[in-house]
């Protein structure tokens, strides 16, 4: 869980019976390949999670015997966005320094942006493409109460995308901010994949693998950006987003976008309890990114 920010076992229900079955019968989820966990460490983790006590390491000395050589070869690096990863330690080169400056400049730029005059001053969510000298970035603009934003500055971040091809190509972009004290804040938005914004945003999300959330408060008279979060997208979801963007181009516009939204909303309501159960299992209020598998109608 420290490496992936996900529980290795997820029960069918958050009950004693559900956890009992998961503990005794379910196999641990594999560690995602994009985390680049060394194979020896991957095997050690799975051995520690073995159902049969005889298949687990029998002492801490046995564990240290495997970890010690890894510690010499790899540097542990924590990320408050995508969990912890172990990667080879290399000195920063010019490219890494450039990336650091780009990130800092982009966040500073976002903090200077004011709420669009044509948008109502109310609790809404909408995307915008931010064009900079470094490229085009997808941003998600959110307005909340000041207290609500304060409560959720340090939250687990989760995203998922639902796609419907019929009767109209439509994408439901789901973002959730969750902490134990205040529960989930659902921030969904529908992207029409027959529109220029929908096409470009979906493609850029798939290519970049992340987006920035810009937060505004109702109480701020200047309506300036108060906080910026970067949210990462699972690599498998990125592949699907690119596929959906391409697929939707060949689907004729049936003029029934409202019906597609209704169908996606129904699927979203069914998923909500499962998503919340997964977030409750994380057991932390520190900023993290959580991803789920894609759903496709």
PDB file of C-alpha atoms in Angstrom:
ATOM      1  CA  UNK A   1       0.000   0.000   0.000  1.00  0.00           C
ATOM      2  CA  UNK A   2       2.915   2.391   0.703  1.00  0.00           C
ATOM      3  CA  UNK A   3       4.261   1.770  -2.803  1.00  0.00           C
ATOM      4  CA  UNK A   4       1.008   1.932  -4.768  1.00  0.00           C
ATOM      5  CA  UNK A   5      -1.325   3.994  -2.538  1.00  0.00           C
ATOM      6  CA  UNK A   6      -3.872   1.214  -2.968  1.00  0.00           C
ATOM      7  CA  UNK A   7      -4.950  -1.620  -0.729  1.00  0.00           C
ATOM      8  CA  UNK A   8      -3.560  -4.957  -1.984  1.00  0.00           C
ATOM      9  CA  UNK A   9      -6.974  -6.517  -1.373  1.00  0.00           C
ATOM     10  CA  UNK A  10     -10.353  -4.923  -2.086  1.00  0.00           C
ATOM     11  CA  UNK A  11     -13.432  -6.727  -0.726  1.00  0.00           C
ATOM     12  CA  UNK A  12     -16.740  -6.925  -2.546  1.00  0.00           C
ATOM     13  CA  UNK A  13     -18.367  -5.136   0.395  1.00  0.00           C
ATOM     14  CA  UNK A  14     -17.042  -3.133   3.336  1.00  0.00           C
ATOM     15  CA  UNK A  15     -18.306  -5.646   5.899  1.00  0.00           C
ATOM     16  CA  UNK A  16     -16.781  -8.282   8.166  1.00  0.00           C
ATOM     17  CA  UNK A  17     -17.821 -11.024   5.749  1.00  0.00           C
ATOM     18  CA  UNK A  18     -16.409  -9.139   2.777  1.00  0.00           C
ATOM     19  CA  UNK A  19     -13.051  -8.590   4.463  1.00  0.00           C
ATOM     20  CA  UNK A  20     -12.931 -12.171   5.751  1.00  0.00           C
ATOM     21  CA  UNK A  21     -13.415 -13.516   2.231  1.00  0.00           C
ATOM     22  CA  UNK A  22     -10.844 -11.107   0.794  1.00  0.00           C
ATOM     23  CA  UNK A  23      -8.277 -12.038   3.453  1.00  0.00           C
ATOM     24  CA  UNK A  24      -8.680 -15.779   2.979  1.00  0.00           C
ATOM     25  CA  UNK A  25      -9.575 -16.200  -0.703  1.00  0.00           C
ATOM     26  CA  UNK A  26      -8.609 -13.220  -2.867  1.00  0.00           C
ATOM     27  CA  UNK A  27      -5.174 -12.933  -4.420  1.00  0.00           C
ATOM     28  CA  UNK A  28      -3.353  -9.618  -3.873  1.00  0.00           C
ATOM     29  CA  UNK A  29      -3.590  -7.151  -6.744  1.00  0.00           C
ATOM     30  CA  UNK A  30      -0.394  -7.047  -8.838  1.00  0.00           C
ATOM     31  CA  UNK A  31       1.783  -3.967  -8.521  1.00  0.00           C
ATOM     32  CA  UNK A  32       1.242  -1.710 -11.579  1.00  0.00           C
ATOM     33  CA  UNK A  33       4.099  -2.020 -14.066  1.00  0.00           C
ATOM     34  CA  UNK A  34       4.379   1.750 -14.581  1.00  0.00           C
ATOM     35  CA  UNK A  35       5.767   2.116 -11.032  1.00  0.00           C
ATOM     36  CA  UNK A  36       8.947   0.333 -12.192  1.00  0.00           C
ATOM     37  CA  UNK A  37       9.308  -1.684  -8.995  1.00  0.00           C
ATOM     38  CA  UNK A  38      12.462  -3.869  -9.065  1.00  0.00           C
ATOM     39  CA  UNK A  39      11.483  -7.520  -9.723  1.00  0.00           C
ATOM     40  CA  UNK A  40      13.201  -8.724  -6.534  1.00  0.00           C
ATOM     41  CA  UNK A  41      11.197  -6.273  -4.436  1.00  0.00           C
ATOM     42  CA  UNK A  42       7.986  -7.178  -6.269  1.00  0.00           C
ATOM     43  CA  UNK A  43       8.531 -10.865  -5.474  1.00  0.00           C
ATOM     44  CA  UNK A  44       9.352 -10.074  -1.837  1.00  0.00           C
ATOM     45  CA  UNK A  45       6.132  -8.084  -1.398  1.00  0.00           C
ATOM     46  CA  UNK A  46       4.046 -10.891  -2.875  1.00  0.00           C
ATOM     47  CA  UNK A  47       5.794 -13.415  -0.626  1.00  0.00           C
ATOM     48  CA  UNK A  48       4.936 -11.297   2.423  1.00  0.00           C
ATOM     49  CA  UNK A  49       1.281 -11.294   1.301  1.00  0.00           C
ATOM     50  CA  UNK A  50       1.145 -15.062   0.752  1.00  0.00           C
ATOM     51  CA  UNK A  51      -1.903 -16.813   2.253  1.00  0.00           C
ATOM     52  CA  UNK A  52       0.161 -19.740   3.492  1.00  0.00           C
ATOM     53  CA  UNK A  53       2.452 -18.664   6.377  1.00  0.00           C
ATOM     54  CA  UNK A  54       5.054 -21.137   5.179  1.00  0.00           C
ATOM     55  CA  UNK A  55       5.368 -19.252   1.887  1.00  0.00           C
ATOM     56  CA  UNK A  56       6.209 -15.968   3.638  1.00  0.00           C
ATOM     57  CA  UNK A  57       9.700 -14.868   4.770  1.00  0.00           C
ATOM     58  CA  UNK A  58      10.333 -16.524   8.107  1.00  0.00           C
ATOM     59  CA  UNK A  59      12.299 -13.696   9.715  1.00  0.00           C
ATOM     60  CA  UNK A  60      13.189 -10.033   9.331  1.00  0.00           C
ATOM     61  CA  UNK A  61      16.755 -11.135   8.630  1.00  0.00           C
ATOM     62  CA  UNK A  62      15.514 -12.946   5.531  1.00  0.00           C
ATOM     63  CA  UNK A  63      13.755  -9.768   4.389  1.00  0.00           C
ATOM     64  CA  UNK A  64      16.811  -7.580   5.018  1.00  0.00           C
ATOM     65  CA  UNK A  65      18.936 -10.020   3.050  1.00  0.00           C
ATOM     66  CA  UNK A  66      16.850  -9.212  -0.028  1.00  0.00           C
ATOM     67  CA  UNK A  67      16.388  -5.494   0.638  1.00  0.00           C
ATOM     68  CA  UNK A  68      20.017  -4.626   1.417  1.00  0.00           C
ATOM     69  CA  UNK A  69      21.345  -5.121  -2.145  1.00  0.00           C
ATOM     70  CA  UNK A  70      18.356  -3.209  -3.530  1.00  0.00           C
ATOM     71  CA  UNK A  71      19.058  -0.264  -1.268  1.00  0.00           C
ATOM     72  CA  UNK A  72      22.518   0.020  -2.744  1.00  0.00           C
ATOM     73  CA  UNK A  73      21.209   0.047  -6.328  1.00  0.00           C
ATOM     74  CA  UNK A  74      18.026   2.071  -6.014  1.00  0.00           C
ATOM     75  CA  UNK A  75      16.970   5.290  -4.428  1.00  0.00           C
ATOM     76  CA  UNK A  76      13.581   5.489  -2.749  1.00  0.00           C
ATOM     77  CA  UNK A  77      11.631   8.507  -3.896  1.00  0.00           C
ATOM     78  CA  UNK A  78       8.214   9.454  -2.527  1.00  0.00           C
ATOM     79  CA  UNK A  79       5.650  11.260  -4.631  1.00  0.00           C
ATOM     80  CA  UNK A  80       2.595  12.967  -3.065  1.00  0.00           C
ATOM     81  CA  UNK A  81       0.794  12.663  -6.371  1.00  0.00           C
ATOM     82  CA  UNK A  82       1.172   9.069  -7.523  1.00  0.00           C
ATOM     83  CA  UNK A  83       2.332   7.248  -4.445  1.00  0.00           C
ATOM     84  CA  UNK A  84       5.833   5.935  -3.842  1.00  0.00           C
ATOM     85  CA  UNK A  85       8.147   4.576  -6.483  1.00  0.00           C
ATOM     86  CA  UNK A  86      11.666   3.208  -6.543  1.00  0.00           C
ATOM     87  CA  UNK A  87      13.810   4.391  -9.403  1.00  0.00           C
ATOM     88  CA  UNK A  88      17.471   4.500 -10.282  1.00  0.00           C
ATOM     89  CA  UNK A  89      19.305   7.436  -8.769  1.00  0.00           C
ATOM     90  CA  UNK A  90      20.758   9.759 -11.392  1.00  0.00           C
ATOM     91  CA  UNK A  91      22.155  13.281 -11.060  1.00  0.00           C
ATOM     92  CA  UNK A  92      19.822  15.987 -12.362  1.00  0.00           C
ATOM     93  CA  UNK A  93      20.619  16.907 -15.937  1.00  0.00           C
ATOM     94  CA  UNK A  94      19.631  19.952 -17.957  1.00  0.00           C
ATOM     95  CA  UNK A  95      16.363  18.350 -19.093  1.00  0.00           C
ATOM     96  CA  UNK A  96      15.275  17.726 -15.501  1.00  0.00           C
ATOM     97  CA  UNK A  97      16.112  21.302 -14.555  1.00  0.00           C
ATOM     98  CA  UNK A  98      14.091  22.566 -17.486  1.00  0.00           C
ATOM     99  CA  UNK A  99      11.114  20.436 -16.408  1.00  0.00           C
ATOM    100  CA  UNK A 100      11.342  21.894 -12.905  1.00  0.00           C
ATOM    101  CA  UNK A 101      11.285  25.438 -14.235  1.00  0.00           C
ATOM    102  CA  UNK A 102       8.380  24.593 -16.531  1.00  0.00           C
ATOM    103  CA  UNK A 103       6.332  23.159 -13.660  1.00  0.00           C
ATOM    104  CA  UNK A 104       7.014  26.155 -11.442  1.00  0.00           C
ATOM    105  CA  UNK A 105       6.162  28.600 -14.215  1.00  0.00           C
ATOM    106  CA  UNK A 106       2.959  26.758 -15.105  1.00  0.00           C
ATOM    107  CA  UNK A 107       1.703  26.759 -11.517  1.00  0.00           C
ATOM    108  CA  UNK A 108       2.551  30.443 -11.132  1.00  0.00           C
ATOM    109  CA  UNK A 109       0.676  31.155 -14.352  1.00  0.00           C
ATOM    110  CA  UNK A 110      -2.386  29.263 -13.118  1.00  0.00           C
ATOM    111  CA  UNK A 111      -2.404  31.213  -9.852  1.00  0.00           C
ATOM    112  CA  UNK A 112      -2.602  34.466 -11.832  1.00  0.00           C
ATOM    113  CA  UNK A 113      -5.728  33.443 -13.748  1.00  0.00           C
ATOM    114  CA  UNK A 114      -9.066  34.963 -12.772  1.00  0.00           C
ATOM    115  CA  UNK A 115     -12.516  33.411 -13.050  1.00  0.00           C
ATOM    116  CA  UNK A 116     -13.995  33.955 -16.556  1.00  0.00           C
ATOM    117  CA  UNK A 117     -16.495  36.817 -16.656  1.00  0.00           C
ATOM    118  CA  UNK A 118     -18.902  34.763 -18.763  1.00  0.00           C
ATOM    119  CA  UNK A 119     -19.069  31.987 -16.163  1.00  0.00           C
ATOM    120  CA  UNK A 120     -21.580  32.266 -13.288  1.00  0.00           C
ATOM    121  CA  UNK A 121     -20.235  32.725  -9.760  1.00  0.00           C
ATOM    122  CA  UNK A 122     -21.483  29.437  -8.397  1.00  0.00           C
ATOM    123  CA  UNK A 123     -20.256  25.942  -7.586  1.00  0.00           C
ATOM    124  CA  UNK A 124     -19.493  24.602 -11.048  1.00  0.00           C
ATOM    125  CA  UNK A 125     -16.763  22.630 -12.814  1.00  0.00           C
ATOM    126  CA  UNK A 126     -15.536  23.130 -16.373  1.00  0.00           C
ATOM    127  CA  UNK A 127     -12.373  22.452 -18.426  1.00  0.00           C
ATOM    128  CA  UNK A 128     -10.199  24.892 -20.336  1.00  0.00           C
ATOM    129  CA  UNK A 129      -7.165  24.472 -22.553  1.00  0.00           C
ATOM    130  CA  UNK A 130      -4.314  26.617 -21.268  1.00  0.00           C
ATOM    131  CA  UNK A 131      -1.947  27.699 -24.036  1.00  0.00           C
ATOM    132  CA  UNK A 132       1.586  28.590 -22.939  1.00  0.00           C
ATOM    133  CA  UNK A 133       5.007  28.924 -24.531  1.00  0.00           C
ATOM    134  CA  UNK A 134       5.677  25.361 -23.346  1.00  0.00           C
ATOM    135  CA  UNK A 135       2.596  23.887 -24.989  1.00  0.00           C
ATOM    136  CA  UNK A 136      -1.113  23.366 -24.359  1.00  0.00           C
ATOM    137  CA  UNK A 137      -2.266  22.000 -20.996  1.00  0.00           C
ATOM    138  CA  UNK A 138      -5.658  20.735 -19.866  1.00  0.00           C
ATOM    139  CA  UNK A 139      -7.042  22.505 -16.805  1.00  0.00           C
ATOM    140  CA  UNK A 140     -10.162  21.854 -14.752  1.00  0.00           C
ATOM    141  CA  UNK A 141     -11.644  24.952 -13.108  1.00  0.00           C
ATOM    142  CA  UNK A 142     -13.552  24.480  -9.855  1.00  0.00           C
ATOM    143  CA  UNK A 143     -15.424  26.950  -7.645  1.00  0.00           C
ATOM    144  CA  UNK A 144     -16.168  26.010  -4.029  1.00  0.00           C
ATOM    145  CA  UNK A 145     -16.951  27.631  -0.717  1.00  0.00           C
ATOM    146  CA  UNK A 146     -13.802  28.922   0.959  1.00  0.00           C
ATOM    147  CA  UNK A 147     -14.193  26.489   3.862  1.00  0.00           C
ATOM    148  CA  UNK A 148     -14.799  23.574   1.505  1.00  0.00           C
ATOM    149  CA  UNK A 149     -11.593  24.355  -0.378  1.00  0.00           C
ATOM    150  CA  UNK A 150      -9.670  24.635   2.889  1.00  0.00           C
ATOM    151  CA  UNK A 151     -11.014  21.250   3.986  1.00  0.00           C
ATOM    152  CA  UNK A 152      -9.926  19.578   0.751  1.00  0.00           C
ATOM    153  CA  UNK A 153      -6.503  21.053   0.051  1.00  0.00           C
ATOM    154  CA  UNK A 154      -5.023  17.797   1.338  1.00  0.00           C
ATOM    155  CA  UNK A 155      -7.098  14.990  -0.078  1.00  0.00           C
ATOM    156  CA  UNK A 156      -6.809  11.755  -1.967  1.00  0.00           C
ATOM    157  CA  UNK A 157      -7.352  12.526  -5.656  1.00  0.00           C
ATOM    158  CA  UNK A 158      -9.168  10.058  -7.852  1.00  0.00           C
ATOM    159  CA  UNK A 159     -10.163  10.132 -11.499  1.00  0.00           C
ATOM    160  CA  UNK A 160     -12.059   7.891 -13.873  1.00  0.00           C
ATOM    161  CA  UNK A 161     -13.493   8.276 -17.365  1.00  0.00           C
ATOM    162  CA  UNK A 162     -16.704   6.746 -18.734  1.00  0.00           C
ATOM    163  CA  UNK A 163     -17.334   6.691 -22.483  1.00  0.00           C
ATOM    164  CA  UNK A 164     -20.553   6.226 -24.434  1.00  0.00           C
ATOM    165  CA  UNK A 165     -20.572   5.766 -28.209  1.00  0.00           C
ATOM    166  CA  UNK A 166     -24.340   5.765 -28.674  1.00  0.00           C
ATOM    167  CA  UNK A 167     -26.466   7.581 -29.399  1.00  0.00           C
ATOM    168  CA  UNK A 168     -23.830  10.344 -29.255  1.00  0.00           C
ATOM    169  CA  UNK A 169     -20.081  10.061 -28.443  1.00  0.00           C
ATOM    170  CA  UNK A 170     -19.789  11.470 -24.932  1.00  0.00           C
ATOM    171  CA  UNK A 171     -17.160  11.253 -22.193  1.00  0.00           C
ATOM    172  CA  UNK A 172     -17.899  11.615 -18.481  1.00  0.00           C
ATOM    173  CA  UNK A 173     -14.768  12.918 -16.768  1.00  0.00           C
ATOM    174  CA  UNK A 174     -14.951  12.105 -13.052  1.00  0.00           C
ATOM    175  CA  UNK A 175     -12.661  13.687 -10.476  1.00  0.00           C
ATOM    176  CA  UNK A 176     -13.072  13.062  -6.751  1.00  0.00           C
ATOM    177  CA  UNK A 177     -11.379  14.717  -3.777  1.00  0.00           C
ATOM    178  CA  UNK A 178     -11.683  12.589  -0.667  1.00  0.00           C
ATOM    179  CA  UNK A 179     -10.684  12.719   2.969  1.00  0.00           C
ATOM    180  CA  UNK A 180     -12.044  10.790   5.911  1.00  0.00           C
ATOM    181  CA  UNK A 181     -13.405  13.746   7.851  1.00  0.00           C
ATOM    182  CA  UNK A 182     -15.305  15.445   5.041  1.00  0.00           C
ATOM    183  CA  UNK A 183     -16.013  12.552   2.686  1.00  0.00           C
ATOM    184  CA  UNK A 184     -15.972  12.794  -1.130  1.00  0.00           C
ATOM    185  CA  UNK A 185     -16.366  15.891  -3.260  1.00  0.00           C
ATOM    186  CA  UNK A 186     -17.567  14.692  -6.660  1.00  0.00           C
ATOM    187  CA  UNK A 187     -16.486  16.875  -9.591  1.00  0.00           C
ATOM    188  CA  UNK A 188     -17.887  15.370 -12.823  1.00  0.00           C
ATOM    189  CA  UNK A 189     -17.937  16.991 -16.253  1.00  0.00           C
ATOM    190  CA  UNK A 190     -19.292  15.818 -19.617  1.00  0.00           C
ATOM    191  CA  UNK A 191     -17.077  16.202 -22.684  1.00  0.00           C
ATOM    192  CA  UNK A 192     -18.873  16.148 -26.036  1.00  0.00           C
ATOM    193  CA  UNK A 193     -16.490  14.289 -28.341  1.00  0.00           C
ATOM    194  CA  UNK A 194     -18.066  15.840 -31.423  1.00  0.00           C
ATOM    195  CA  UNK A 195     -16.979  19.282 -30.222  1.00  0.00           C
ATOM    196  CA  UNK A 196     -13.570  20.857 -30.706  1.00  0.00           C
ATOM    197  CA  UNK A 197     -13.036  21.237 -26.941  1.00  0.00           C
ATOM    198  CA  UNK A 198     -14.056  17.637 -26.275  1.00  0.00           C
ATOM    199  CA  UNK A 199     -11.770  16.247 -28.956  1.00  0.00           C
ATOM    200  CA  UNK A 200      -8.741  18.344 -28.028  1.00  0.00           C
ATOM    201  CA  UNK A 201      -9.117  17.908 -24.266  1.00  0.00           C
ATOM    202  CA  UNK A 202      -9.539  14.125 -24.527  1.00  0.00           C
ATOM    203  CA  UNK A 203      -6.529  13.779 -26.816  1.00  0.00           C
ATOM    204  CA  UNK A 204      -4.332  16.002 -24.624  1.00  0.00           C
ATOM    205  CA  UNK A 205      -5.375  14.148 -21.466  1.00  0.00           C
ATOM    206  CA  UNK A 206      -4.306  10.903 -23.119  1.00  0.00           C
ATOM    207  CA  UNK A 207      -1.018  12.321 -24.376  1.00  0.00           C
ATOM    208  CA  UNK A 208       0.035  14.187 -21.226  1.00  0.00           C
ATOM    209  CA  UNK A 209      -1.311  11.792 -18.593  1.00  0.00           C
ATOM    210  CA  UNK A 210      -2.244  14.610 -16.225  1.00  0.00           C
ATOM    211  CA  UNK A 211      -4.257  17.783 -15.738  1.00  0.00           C
ATOM    212  CA  UNK A 212      -4.244  20.763 -13.396  1.00  0.00           C
ATOM    213  CA  UNK A 213      -7.135  21.680 -11.146  1.00  0.00           C
ATOM    214  CA  UNK A 214      -7.606  25.401 -10.527  1.00  0.00           C
ATOM    215  CA  UNK A 215      -9.637  26.267  -7.430  1.00  0.00           C
ATOM    216  CA  UNK A 216     -11.620  29.445  -6.834  1.00  0.00           C
ATOM    217  CA  UNK A 217     -13.821  30.498  -3.922  1.00  0.00           C
ATOM    218  CA  UNK A 218     -17.201  32.200  -3.879  1.00  0.00           C
ATOM    219  CA  UNK A 219     -16.056  34.589  -1.143  1.00  0.00           C
ATOM    220  CA  UNK A 220     -13.030  36.016  -2.992  1.00  0.00           C
ATOM    221  CA  UNK A 221     -14.016  39.422  -4.459  1.00  0.00           C
ATOM    222  CA  UNK A 222     -11.162  39.336  -6.980  1.00  0.00           C
ATOM    223  CA  UNK A 223     -12.050  35.801  -8.111  1.00  0.00           C
ATOM    224  CA  UNK A 224      -8.384  34.823  -8.445  1.00  0.00           C
ATOM    225  CA  UNK A 225      -7.124  31.262  -8.436  1.00  0.00           C
ATOM    226  CA  UNK A 226      -6.529  30.201  -4.826  1.00  0.00           C
ATOM    227  CA  UNK A 227      -4.956  26.784  -5.232  1.00  0.00           C
ATOM    228  CA  UNK A 228      -3.581  24.478  -7.936  1.00  0.00           C
ATOM    229  CA  UNK A 229      -3.426  20.677  -7.895  1.00  0.00           C
ATOM    230  CA  UNK A 230      -1.871  18.378 -10.469  1.00  0.00           C
ATOM    231  CA  UNK A 231      -3.760  15.125 -10.998  1.00  0.00           C
ATOM    232  CA  UNK A 232      -2.242  12.151 -12.813  1.00  0.00           C
ATOM    233  CA  UNK A 233      -4.065   9.669 -15.029  1.00  0.00           C
ATOM    234  CA  UNK A 234      -3.331   5.956 -15.097  1.00  0.00           C
ATOM    235  CA  UNK A 235      -1.392   4.939 -18.264  1.00  0.00           C
ATOM    236  CA  UNK A 236      -4.080   2.432 -19.258  1.00  0.00           C
ATOM    237  CA  UNK A 237      -6.705   5.153 -19.079  1.00  0.00           C
ATOM    238  CA  UNK A 238      -4.489   7.368 -21.238  1.00  0.00           C
ATOM    239  CA  UNK A 239      -4.477   4.700 -23.944  1.00  0.00           C
ATOM    240  CA  UNK A 240      -8.260   4.453 -23.779  1.00  0.00           C
ATOM    241  CA  UNK A 241      -8.680   8.222 -23.990  1.00  0.00           C
ATOM    242  CA  UNK A 242      -6.637   8.316 -27.191  1.00  0.00           C
ATOM    243  CA  UNK A 243      -8.655   5.414 -28.605  1.00  0.00           C
ATOM    244  CA  UNK A 244     -11.958   7.068 -27.725  1.00  0.00           C
ATOM    245  CA  UNK A 245     -10.872  10.361 -29.257  1.00  0.00           C
ATOM    246  CA  UNK A 246     -10.046   8.599 -32.515  1.00  0.00           C
ATOM    247  CA  UNK A 247     -13.143   6.367 -32.483  1.00  0.00           C
ATOM    248  CA  UNK A 248     -15.543   9.251 -31.930  1.00  0.00           C
ATOM    249  CA  UNK A 249     -14.337  11.019 -35.073  1.00  0.00           C
ATOM    250  CA  UNK A 250     -15.889   8.278 -37.207  1.00  0.00           C
ATOM    251  CA  UNK A 251     -19.249   8.290 -35.401  1.00  0.00           C
ATOM    252  CA  UNK A 252     -21.943  10.458 -37.016  1.00  0.00           C
ATOM    253  CA  UNK A 253     -23.548  13.174 -34.911  1.00  0.00           C
ATOM    254  CA  UNK A 254     -26.988  11.812 -34.018  1.00  0.00           C
ATOM    255  CA  UNK A 255     -27.977  14.978 -32.186  1.00  0.00           C
ATOM    256  CA  UNK A 256     -28.859  13.135 -28.966  1.00  0.00           C
ATOM    257  CA  UNK A 257     -26.130  14.333 -26.632  1.00  0.00           C
ATOM    258  CA  UNK A 258     -28.637  14.677 -23.790  1.00  0.00           C
ATOM    259  CA  UNK A 259     -29.524  10.988 -23.924  1.00  0.00           C
ATOM    260  CA  UNK A 260     -25.857   9.969 -23.794  1.00  0.00           C
ATOM    261  CA  UNK A 261     -25.394  12.193 -20.733  1.00  0.00           C
ATOM    262  CA  UNK A 262     -28.381  10.542 -19.076  1.00  0.00           C
ATOM    263  CA  UNK A 263     -26.990   7.044 -19.717  1.00  0.00           C
ATOM    264  CA  UNK A 264     -23.557   7.999 -18.404  1.00  0.00           C
ATOM    265  CA  UNK A 265     -25.082   9.597 -15.313  1.00  0.00           C
ATOM    266  CA  UNK A 266     -26.945   6.362 -14.549  1.00  0.00           C
ATOM    267  CA  UNK A 267     -23.709   4.396 -14.808  1.00  0.00           C
ATOM    268  CA  UNK A 268     -21.932   6.986 -12.669  1.00  0.00           C
ATOM    269  CA  UNK A 269     -24.514   6.681  -9.889  1.00  0.00           C
ATOM    270  CA  UNK A 270     -23.998   2.900  -9.851  1.00  0.00           C
ATOM    271  CA  UNK A 271     -20.229   3.349  -9.581  1.00  0.00           C
ATOM    272  CA  UNK A 272     -20.269   5.922  -6.779  1.00  0.00           C
ATOM    273  CA  UNK A 273     -20.540   3.445  -3.862  1.00  0.00           C
ATOM    274  CA  UNK A 274     -17.696   1.320  -5.277  1.00  0.00           C
ATOM    275  CA  UNK A 275     -15.469   4.350  -5.782  1.00  0.00           C
ATOM    276  CA  UNK A 276     -16.181   5.625  -2.274  1.00  0.00           C
ATOM    277  CA  UNK A 277     -15.452   2.217  -0.744  1.00  0.00           C
ATOM    278  CA  UNK A 278     -12.102   2.158  -2.520  1.00  0.00           C
ATOM    279  CA  UNK A 279     -11.250   5.653  -1.297  1.00  0.00           C
ATOM    280  CA  UNK A 280     -12.265   4.817   2.268  1.00  0.00           C
ATOM    281  CA  UNK A 281      -9.826   1.906   2.186  1.00  0.00           C
ATOM    282  CA  UNK A 282      -6.890   4.223   1.455  1.00  0.00           C
ATOM    283  CA  UNK A 283      -6.954   5.487   5.072  1.00  0.00           C
ATOM    284  CA  UNK A 284      -5.094   8.753   4.545  1.00  0.00           C
ATOM    285  CA  UNK A 285      -5.798  12.445   4.079  1.00  0.00           C
ATOM    286  CA  UNK A 286      -2.468  13.298   2.485  1.00  0.00           C
ATOM    287  CA  UNK A 287      -2.460  14.351  -1.177  1.00  0.00           C
ATOM    288  CA  UNK A 288      -2.294  11.324  -3.445  1.00  0.00           C
ATOM    289  CA  UNK A 289      -3.533  10.250  -6.830  1.00  0.00           C
ATOM    290  CA  UNK A 290      -5.765   7.238  -7.193  1.00  0.00           C
ATOM    291  CA  UNK A 291      -6.789   5.752 -10.508  1.00  0.00           C
ATOM    292  CA  UNK A 292      -9.234   3.113 -11.531  1.00  0.00           C
ATOM    293  CA  UNK A 293      -9.832   0.976 -14.539  1.00  0.00           C
ATOM    294  CA  UNK A 294     -11.775   2.424 -17.437  1.00  0.00           C
ATOM    295  CA  UNK A 295     -15.437   1.828 -18.073  1.00  0.00           C
ATOM    296  CA  UNK A 296     -16.772   1.792 -21.603  1.00  0.00           C
ATOM    297  CA  UNK A 297     -20.330   1.643 -22.747  1.00  0.00           C
TER     298      UNK A 297
END
